[in-house]
PDB file of C-alpha atoms in Angstrom:
ATOM      1  CA  UNK A   1     -23.094 -64.197  76.393  1.00 40.00           C
ATOM      2  CA  UNK A   2     -26.327 -66.434  76.958  1.00 47.00           C
ATOM      3  CA  UNK A   3     -24.960 -70.659  77.664  1.00 56.00           C
ATOM      4  CA  UNK A   4     -27.073 -72.356  74.649  1.00 75.00           C
ATOM      5  CA  UNK A   5     -29.186 -75.672  75.948  1.00 75.00           C
ATOM      6  CA  UNK A   6     -26.699 -78.081  74.540  1.00 72.00           C
ATOM      7  CA  UNK A   7     -23.461 -76.284  76.307  1.00 78.00           C
ATOM      8  CA  UNK A   8     -25.567 -76.176  79.433  1.00 80.00           C
ATOM      9  CA  UNK A   9     -27.157 -79.848  78.884  1.00 83.00           C
ATOM     10  CA  UNK A  10     -23.349 -80.230  77.731  1.00 81.00           C
ATOM     11  CA  UNK A  11     -21.914 -78.784  81.695  1.00 82.00           C
ATOM     12  CA  UNK A  12     -24.354 -81.147  83.227  1.00 81.00           C
ATOM     13  CA  UNK A  13     -23.391 -84.103  82.438  1.00 85.00           C
ATOM     14  CA  UNK A  14     -19.616 -82.942  82.731  1.00 83.00           C
ATOM     15  CA  UNK A  15     -20.036 -82.854  86.464  1.00 81.00           C
ATOM     16  CA  UNK A  16     -22.624 -85.878  86.551  1.00 82.00           C
ATOM     17  CA  UNK A  17     -19.416 -87.437  84.750  1.00 82.00           C
ATOM     18  CA  UNK A  18     -17.331 -86.081  87.311  1.00 78.00           C
ATOM     19  CA  UNK A  19     -19.185 -86.953  90.130  1.00 78.00           C
ATOM     20  CA  UNK A  20     -21.043 -89.379  89.776  1.00 80.00           C
ATOM     21  CA  UNK A  21     -20.884 -92.201  87.481  1.00 82.00           C
ATOM     22  CA  UNK A  22     -17.217 -94.057  86.864  1.00 80.00           C
ATOM     23  CA  UNK A  23     -15.886 -95.047  83.967  1.00 77.00           C
ATOM     24  CA  UNK A  24     -17.720 -97.770  81.186  1.00 79.00           C
ATOM     25  CA  UNK A  25     -21.338 -96.457  83.387  1.00 85.00           C
ATOM     26  CA  UNK A  26     -23.826 -96.065  81.283  1.00 87.00           C
ATOM     27  CA  UNK A  27     -25.320 -92.244  80.798  1.00 88.00           C
ATOM     28  CA  UNK A  28     -28.729 -91.885  80.384  1.00 87.00           C
ATOM     29  CA  UNK A  29     -30.529 -92.511  77.542  1.00 88.00           C
ATOM     30  CA  UNK A  30     -31.050 -88.820  75.373  1.00 87.00           C
ATOM     31  CA  UNK A  31     -34.895 -89.611  75.389  1.00 89.00           C
ATOM     32  CA  UNK A  32     -34.192 -89.335  79.231  1.00 88.00           C
ATOM     33  CA  UNK A  33     -32.146 -86.447  79.038  1.00 87.00           C
ATOM     34  CA  UNK A  34     -34.731 -85.332  76.880  1.00 88.00           C
ATOM     35  CA  UNK A  35     -37.696 -85.065  79.021  1.00 88.00           C
ATOM     36  CA  UNK A  36     -35.420 -84.795  82.173  1.00 85.00           C
ATOM     37  CA  UNK A  37     -34.188 -81.828  80.690  1.00 84.00           C
ATOM     38  CA  UNK A  38     -37.337 -80.497  78.432  1.00 86.00           C
ATOM     39  CA  UNK A  39     -35.173 -80.041  75.211  1.00 87.00           C
ATOM     40  CA  UNK A  40     -35.106 -82.050  71.947  1.00 88.00           C
ATOM     41  CA  UNK A  41     -33.681 -85.231  71.932  1.00 87.00           C
ATOM     42  CA  UNK A  42     -31.454 -82.787  68.916  1.00 88.00           C
ATOM     43  CA  UNK A  43     -30.038 -80.534  71.754  1.00 87.00           C
ATOM     44  CA  UNK A  44     -29.456 -83.715  74.003  1.00 87.00           C
ATOM     45  CA  UNK A  45     -27.301 -85.222  70.492  1.00 87.00           C
ATOM     46  CA  UNK A  46     -25.110 -82.023  70.595  1.00 85.00           C
ATOM     47  CA  UNK A  47     -24.678 -82.814  73.746  1.00 85.00           C
ATOM     48  CA  UNK A  48     -23.527 -85.569  73.554  1.00 86.00           C
ATOM     49  CA  UNK A  49     -21.997 -85.088  70.040  1.00 85.00           C
ATOM     50  CA  UNK A  50     -19.095 -82.447  71.785  1.00 83.00           C
ATOM     51  CA  UNK A  51     -17.940 -85.299  74.714  1.00 84.00           C
ATOM     52  CA  UNK A  52     -17.206 -87.633  72.638  1.00 81.00           C
ATOM     53  CA  UNK A  53     -15.049 -85.708  70.464  1.00 76.00           C
ATOM     54  CA  UNK A  54     -13.701 -84.110  73.912  1.00 74.00           C
ATOM     55  CA  UNK A  55     -13.163 -88.208  74.576  1.00 73.00           C
ATOM     56  CA  UNK A  56     -15.382 -87.919  77.670  1.00 79.00           C
ATOM     57  CA  UNK A  57     -17.421 -90.688  76.862  1.00 83.00           C
ATOM     58  CA  UNK A  58     -18.525 -93.115  74.696  1.00 79.00           C
ATOM     59  CA  UNK A  59     -21.123 -94.903  72.269  1.00 78.00           C
ATOM     60  CA  UNK A  60     -21.402 -98.022  71.541  1.00 77.00           C
ATOM     61  CA  UNK A  61     -24.163 -98.327  68.865  1.00 74.00           C
ATOM     62  CA  UNK A  62     -27.202-100.225  70.252  1.00 77.00           C
ATOM     63  CA  UNK A  63     -26.543 -99.964  74.512  1.00 80.00           C
ATOM     64  CA  UNK A  64     -26.212 -96.541  74.517  1.00 84.00           C
ATOM     65  CA  UNK A  65     -23.517 -93.894  75.717  1.00 87.00           C
ATOM     66  CA  UNK A  66     -20.744 -95.016  78.520  1.00 86.00           C
ATOM     67  CA  UNK A  67     -18.253 -93.019  80.842  1.00 84.00           C
ATOM     68  CA  UNK A  68     -15.061 -92.899  78.850  1.00 79.00           C
ATOM     69  CA  UNK A  69     -12.173 -93.647  80.875  1.00 71.00           C
ATOM     70  CA  UNK A  70      -8.686 -90.708  80.971  1.00 66.00           C
ATOM     71  CA  UNK A  71      -6.976 -91.182  78.157  1.00 60.00           C
ATOM     72  CA  UNK A  72      -3.646 -91.508  78.279  1.00 56.00           C
ATOM     73  CA  UNK A  73      -1.551 -89.228  76.212  1.00 53.00           C
ATOM     74  CA  UNK A  74       1.479 -89.825  75.223  1.00 51.00           C
ATOM     75  CA  UNK A  75       4.465 -86.882  73.546  1.00 47.00           C
ATOM     76  CA  UNK A  76       7.006 -87.684  70.331  1.00 53.00           C
ATOM     77  CA  UNK A  77       9.748 -89.501  72.750  1.00 57.00           C
ATOM     78  CA  UNK A  78      11.655 -92.411  71.768  1.00 57.00           C
ATOM     79  CA  UNK A  79       9.854 -94.364  74.556  1.00 65.00           C
ATOM     80  CA  UNK A  80       9.198 -97.698  76.295  1.00 66.00           C
ATOM     81  CA  UNK A  81       4.991 -99.253  76.462  1.00 71.00           C
ATOM     82  CA  UNK A  82       5.967 -99.614  79.740  1.00 71.00           C
ATOM     83  CA  UNK A  83       8.188 -96.244  80.322  1.00 68.00           C
ATOM     84  CA  UNK A  84       5.060 -94.591  79.699  1.00 70.00           C
ATOM     85  CA  UNK A  85       2.558 -96.294  81.814  1.00 71.00           C
ATOM     86  CA  UNK A  86       4.483 -95.784  84.886  1.00 76.00           C
ATOM     87  CA  UNK A  87       5.788 -92.533  84.167  1.00 73.00           C
ATOM     88  CA  UNK A  88       1.583 -91.964  84.268  1.00 70.00           C
ATOM     89  CA  UNK A  89       1.289 -94.180  87.842  1.00 77.00           C
ATOM     90  CA  UNK A  90      -0.298 -96.781  85.734  1.00 77.00           C
ATOM     91  CA  UNK A  91       1.054-100.343  86.420  1.00 84.00           C
ATOM     92  CA  UNK A  92       1.871-101.651  82.437  1.00 82.00           C
ATOM     93  CA  UNK A  93       2.000-105.433  80.920  1.00 86.00           C
ATOM     94  CA  UNK A  94       1.923-107.365  78.436  1.00 88.00           C
ATOM     95  CA  UNK A  95       0.422-110.573  76.984  1.00 91.00           C
ATOM     96  CA  UNK A  96       2.581-112.325  73.913  1.00 93.00           C
ATOM     97  CA  UNK A  97       0.406-113.597  71.561  1.00 95.00           C
ATOM     98  CA  UNK A  98       3.275-114.431  69.479  1.00 95.00           C
ATOM     99  CA  UNK A  99       6.922-114.948  69.204  1.00 95.00           C
ATOM    100  CA  UNK A 100       9.139-116.614  65.983  1.00 96.00           C
ATOM    101  CA  UNK A 101      11.378-116.432  64.090  1.00 97.00           C
ATOM    102  CA  UNK A 102      10.730-115.811  60.007  1.00 97.00           C
ATOM    103  CA  UNK A 103      11.607-114.273  57.031  1.00 97.00           C
ATOM    104  CA  UNK A 104      11.577-109.770  56.895  1.00 96.00           C
ATOM    105  CA  UNK A 105      10.263-110.134  53.609  1.00 95.00           C
ATOM    106  CA  UNK A 106       9.456-107.018  51.587  1.00 95.00           C
ATOM    107  CA  UNK A 107       8.698-104.458  53.977  1.00 94.00           C
ATOM    108  CA  UNK A 108      10.302-105.341  56.926  1.00 96.00           C
ATOM    109  CA  UNK A 109      13.764-106.444  55.582  1.00 96.00           C
ATOM    110  CA  UNK A 110      13.125-102.882  53.563  1.00 95.00           C
ATOM    111  CA  UNK A 111      12.563-101.303  56.532  1.00 95.00           C
ATOM    112  CA  UNK A 112      16.059-102.347  58.896  1.00 96.00           C
ATOM    113  CA  UNK A 113      17.977-102.963  55.817  1.00 95.00           C
ATOM    114  CA  UNK A 114      18.156-106.925  54.934  1.00 95.00           C
ATOM    115  CA  UNK A 115      17.457-108.715  51.894  1.00 96.00           C
ATOM    116  CA  UNK A 116      13.225-109.986  52.056  1.00 95.00           C
ATOM    117  CA  UNK A 117      15.210-113.542  53.175  1.00 96.00           C
ATOM    118  CA  UNK A 118      16.940-113.119  55.872  1.00 97.00           C
ATOM    119  CA  UNK A 119      15.576-114.100  59.578  1.00 97.00           C
ATOM    120  CA  UNK A 120      13.794-111.754  61.691  1.00 97.00           C
ATOM    121  CA  UNK A 121      12.184-111.606  65.665  1.00 97.00           C
ATOM    122  CA  UNK A 122       8.553-111.254  65.699  1.00 97.00           C
ATOM    123  CA  UNK A 123       7.150-110.540  68.465  1.00 96.00           C
ATOM    124  CA  UNK A 124       3.100-110.335  69.190  1.00 96.00           C
ATOM    125  CA  UNK A 125       2.144-108.999  72.431  1.00 94.00           C
ATOM    126  CA  UNK A 126      -0.953-107.251  74.166  1.00 94.00           C
ATOM    127  CA  UNK A 127       0.192-104.077  76.024  1.00 90.00           C
ATOM    128  CA  UNK A 128      -2.000-103.646  79.329  1.00 89.00           C
ATOM    129  CA  UNK A 129      -2.127-100.649  81.154  1.00 85.00           C
ATOM    130  CA  UNK A 130      -3.608-101.171  85.066  1.00 87.00           C
ATOM    131  CA  UNK A 131      -4.947-104.656  83.316  1.00 88.00           C
ATOM    132  CA  UNK A 132      -6.537-103.136  80.349  1.00 88.00           C
ATOM    133  CA  UNK A 133      -5.626-103.577  77.042  1.00 91.00           C
ATOM    134  CA  UNK A 134      -4.295-100.364  74.966  1.00 88.00           C
ATOM    135  CA  UNK A 135      -2.658-101.452  71.551  1.00 90.00           C
ATOM    136  CA  UNK A 136      -1.719-104.355  69.846  1.00 95.00           C
ATOM    137  CA  UNK A 137       2.329-104.470  69.269  1.00 94.00           C
ATOM    138  CA  UNK A 138       3.803-106.036  66.608  1.00 96.00           C
ATOM    139  CA  UNK A 139       7.653-105.832  66.754  1.00 96.00           C
ATOM    140  CA  UNK A 140      10.205-106.849  64.586  1.00 97.00           C
ATOM    141  CA  UNK A 141      13.872-107.243  65.311  1.00 97.00           C
ATOM    142  CA  UNK A 142      16.967-108.476  62.798  1.00 95.00           C
ATOM    143  CA  UNK A 143      18.045-111.866  64.391  1.00 96.00           C
ATOM    144  CA  UNK A 144      21.261-111.682  64.162  1.00 95.00           C
ATOM    145  CA  UNK A 145      21.448-108.362  66.367  1.00 95.00           C
ATOM    146  CA  UNK A 146      19.895-111.162  68.882  1.00 95.00           C
ATOM    147  CA  UNK A 147      21.147-113.973  68.745  1.00 95.00           C
ATOM    148  CA  UNK A 148      19.054-115.813  71.601  1.00 93.00           C
ATOM    149  CA  UNK A 149      17.040-113.765  71.828  1.00 94.00           C
ATOM    150  CA  UNK A 150      13.821-115.983  72.048  1.00 93.00           C
ATOM    151  CA  UNK A 151      14.998-117.279  74.633  1.00 91.00           C
ATOM    152  CA  UNK A 152      14.693-114.574  77.159  1.00 88.00           C
ATOM    153  CA  UNK A 153      11.586-113.909  78.861  1.00 83.00           C
ATOM    154  CA  UNK A 154       9.553-110.696  77.776  1.00 76.00           C
ATOM    155  CA  UNK A 155       8.497-109.591  80.626  1.00 71.00           C
ATOM    156  CA  UNK A 156       9.723-106.327  81.051  1.00 72.00           C
ATOM    157  CA  UNK A 157      10.515-103.863  78.687  1.00 81.00           C
ATOM    158  CA  UNK A 158      12.290-105.521  75.491  1.00 88.00           C
ATOM    159  CA  UNK A 159      14.034-101.876  75.155  1.00 87.00           C
ATOM    160  CA  UNK A 160      15.525-102.073  78.887  1.00 87.00           C
ATOM    161  CA  UNK A 161      16.363-106.261  77.129  1.00 91.00           C
ATOM    162  CA  UNK A 162      17.605-105.176  74.678  1.00 92.00           C
ATOM    163  CA  UNK A 163      20.731-102.819  76.728  1.00 90.00           C
ATOM    164  CA  UNK A 164      21.395-105.022  78.891  1.00 90.00           C
ATOM    165  CA  UNK A 165      22.391-108.254  77.412  1.00 91.00           C
ATOM    166  CA  UNK A 166      22.849-107.082  74.091  1.00 93.00           C
ATOM    167  CA  UNK A 167      24.759-102.574  74.796  1.00 92.00           C
ATOM    168  CA  UNK A 168      22.291-102.351  72.820  1.00 93.00           C
ATOM    169  CA  UNK A 169      20.680 -98.553  73.461  1.00 89.00           C
ATOM    170  CA  UNK A 170      18.021 -97.079  70.432  1.00 89.00           C
ATOM    171  CA  UNK A 171      17.811 -93.280  70.651  1.00 86.00           C
ATOM    172  CA  UNK A 172      16.508 -92.367  67.619  1.00 88.00           C
ATOM    173  CA  UNK A 173      13.307 -93.314  65.146  1.00 88.00           C
ATOM    174  CA  UNK A 174      10.897 -92.341  62.480  1.00 89.00           C
ATOM    175  CA  UNK A 175       6.916 -92.604  63.214  1.00 87.00           C
ATOM    176  CA  UNK A 176       3.913 -92.151  61.151  1.00 87.00           C
ATOM    177  CA  UNK A 177       0.865 -92.539  62.916  1.00 87.00           C
ATOM    178  CA  UNK A 178      -2.803 -91.765  60.940  1.00 90.00           C
ATOM    179  CA  UNK A 179      -5.598 -92.891  62.069  1.00 89.00           C
ATOM    180  CA  UNK A 180      -7.908 -96.253  61.033  1.00 92.00           C
ATOM    181  CA  UNK A 181     -10.507 -98.581  62.828  1.00 92.00           C
ATOM    182  CA  UNK A 182     -10.458-102.245  64.440  1.00 92.00           C
ATOM    183  CA  UNK A 183     -12.067-104.863  62.401  1.00 93.00           C
ATOM    184  CA  UNK A 184     -13.521-107.855  64.660  1.00 93.00           C
ATOM    185  CA  UNK A 185      -9.905-109.781  65.369  1.00 94.00           C
ATOM    186  CA  UNK A 186      -7.713-106.714  66.928  1.00 94.00           C
ATOM    187  CA  UNK A 187     -10.653-105.108  68.391  1.00 93.00           C
ATOM    188  CA  UNK A 188     -12.254-108.257  70.619  1.00 94.00           C
ATOM    189  CA  UNK A 189      -8.242-107.860  71.918  1.00 94.00           C
ATOM    190  CA  UNK A 190      -8.892-104.451  72.985  1.00 93.00           C
ATOM    191  CA  UNK A 191     -12.232-105.211  74.750  1.00 90.00           C
ATOM    192  CA  UNK A 192     -13.542-103.137  72.189  1.00 88.00           C
ATOM    193  CA  UNK A 193     -16.403-102.818  69.992  1.00 88.00           C
ATOM    194  CA  UNK A 194     -15.300-103.221  66.530  1.00 89.00           C
ATOM    195  CA  UNK A 195     -14.771-100.926  63.972  1.00 89.00           C
ATOM    196  CA  UNK A 196     -14.045 -98.853  66.127  1.00 88.00           C
ATOM    197  CA  UNK A 197     -11.435 -95.489  65.870  1.00 89.00           C
ATOM    198  CA  UNK A 198      -7.737 -96.508  66.492  1.00 91.00           C
ATOM    199  CA  UNK A 199      -4.545 -94.938  65.655  1.00 89.00           C
ATOM    200  CA  UNK A 200      -1.430 -97.099  63.886  1.00 92.00           C
ATOM    201  CA  UNK A 201       1.950 -96.031  64.509  1.00 89.00           C
ATOM    202  CA  UNK A 202       4.300 -97.104  62.640  1.00 92.00           C
ATOM    203  CA  UNK A 203       9.145 -96.361  63.737  1.00 91.00           C
ATOM    204  CA  UNK A 204      11.900 -97.962  62.773  1.00 94.00           C
ATOM    205  CA  UNK A 205      14.679 -97.186  65.275  1.00 92.00           C
ATOM    206  CA  UNK A 206      17.648 -96.761  65.674  1.00 91.00           C
ATOM    207  CA  UNK A 207      20.858 -97.604  67.466  1.00 90.00           C
ATOM    208  CA  UNK A 208      23.809 -95.708  68.972  1.00 86.00           C
ATOM    209  CA  UNK A 209      25.650 -96.763  65.641  1.00 85.00           C
ATOM    210  CA  UNK A 210      22.814 -95.909  64.046  1.00 88.00           C
ATOM    211  CA  UNK A 211      22.255 -98.684  62.583  1.00 92.00           C
ATOM    212  CA  UNK A 212      18.242 -99.600  62.056  1.00 94.00           C
ATOM    213  CA  UNK A 213      16.710-102.308  64.476  1.00 95.00           C
ATOM    214  CA  UNK A 214      13.565-102.128  65.495  1.00 95.00           C
ATOM    215  CA  UNK A 215      10.700-102.040  63.428  1.00 96.00           C
ATOM    216  CA  UNK A 216       7.326-101.872  64.770  1.00 95.00           C
ATOM    217  CA  UNK A 217       3.463-101.228  63.968  1.00 95.00           C
ATOM    218  CA  UNK A 218       1.371-100.136  67.191  1.00 92.00           C
ATOM    219  CA  UNK A 219      -2.986 -99.844  67.258  1.00 94.00           C
ATOM    220  CA  UNK A 220      -3.759 -98.259  69.879  1.00 89.00           C
ATOM    221  CA  UNK A 221      -7.168 -97.857  71.114  1.00 88.00           C
ATOM    222  CA  UNK A 222      -8.547 -94.294  69.780  1.00 83.00           C
ATOM    223  CA  UNK A 223     -10.300 -93.409  73.216  1.00 81.00           C
ATOM    224  CA  UNK A 224      -7.733 -94.019  75.194  1.00 74.00           C
ATOM    225  CA  UNK A 225      -4.667 -92.700  73.645  1.00 69.00           C
ATOM    226  CA  UNK A 226      -3.351 -89.760  72.289  1.00 66.00           C
ATOM    227  CA  UNK A 227      -0.408 -88.459  70.772  1.00 62.00           C
ATOM    228  CA  UNK A 228       1.492 -85.128  71.625  1.00 60.00           C
ATOM    229  CA  UNK A 229       3.480 -83.310  69.228  1.00 55.00           C
ATOM    230  CA  UNK A 230       5.223 -79.931  69.898  1.00 57.00           C
ATOM    231  CA  UNK A 231       4.851 -77.608  66.837  1.00 55.00           C
ATOM    232  CA  UNK A 232       7.394 -74.871  66.297  1.00 55.00           C
ATOM    233  CA  UNK A 233       7.822 -71.685  64.041  1.00 59.00           C
ATOM    234  CA  UNK A 234      10.896 -72.111  61.810  1.00 55.00           C
ATOM    235  CA  UNK A 235      13.022 -68.804  61.930  1.00 46.00           C
ATOM    236  CA  UNK A 236      12.803 -67.090  59.365  1.00 52.00           C
ATOM    237  CA  UNK A 237      14.276 -62.904  58.241  1.00 51.00           C
ATOM    238  CA  UNK A 238      10.951 -61.836  57.222  1.00 49.00           C
ATOM    239  CA  UNK A 239       7.205 -60.698  59.548  1.00 48.00           C
ATOM    240  CA  UNK A 240       4.642 -63.271  57.540  1.00 48.00           C
TER     241      UNK A 240
END
């Protein structure tokens, strides 16, 4: 079967990305590609759209098309961000923006089994991999379970801190993932254009005593992060 023009162009651009262009380097413009390969701009656009869907490139309105950095794929396991990055040979980092004790409020209180007036520790951190921002993370912990937590450093994994200093081992979580777009403030922190696609992950984690300990809301860059989910077909007696 003969490849279409946009498939041939896509293959050429993929080779260019893999062999010659660095991450965040700009590709030739649609007009330049159309002239070089003698195809229509619509054909160029189809090839670029496919590469964008494959997360090999990203577009910035008014600036052009750029080589995307490799996406980080996370399986659905209860692991810390730091552990995830180390498994992939990346150096995890964290920039602490907020560390405070506040009332739980209705939503966090419900998730953690607390009264809205009960105190929780709130941490807001920009999580990085090899110095590149990956996500904005808001974490809420029952203050009664982690006394003097705000007096401790947050340079490394919070899960390790909970285990080593409070004997709390998180063993399971209820988690939801949905697509969203970044507002200007969050996009600036993640160093991507405003209204870029993102993943919003909401999680309630439970310890070895099945107590809800952590409520976390994390916003991940859509161009650098993906989740792997294993789907198993249930066993049935029928042949359906």
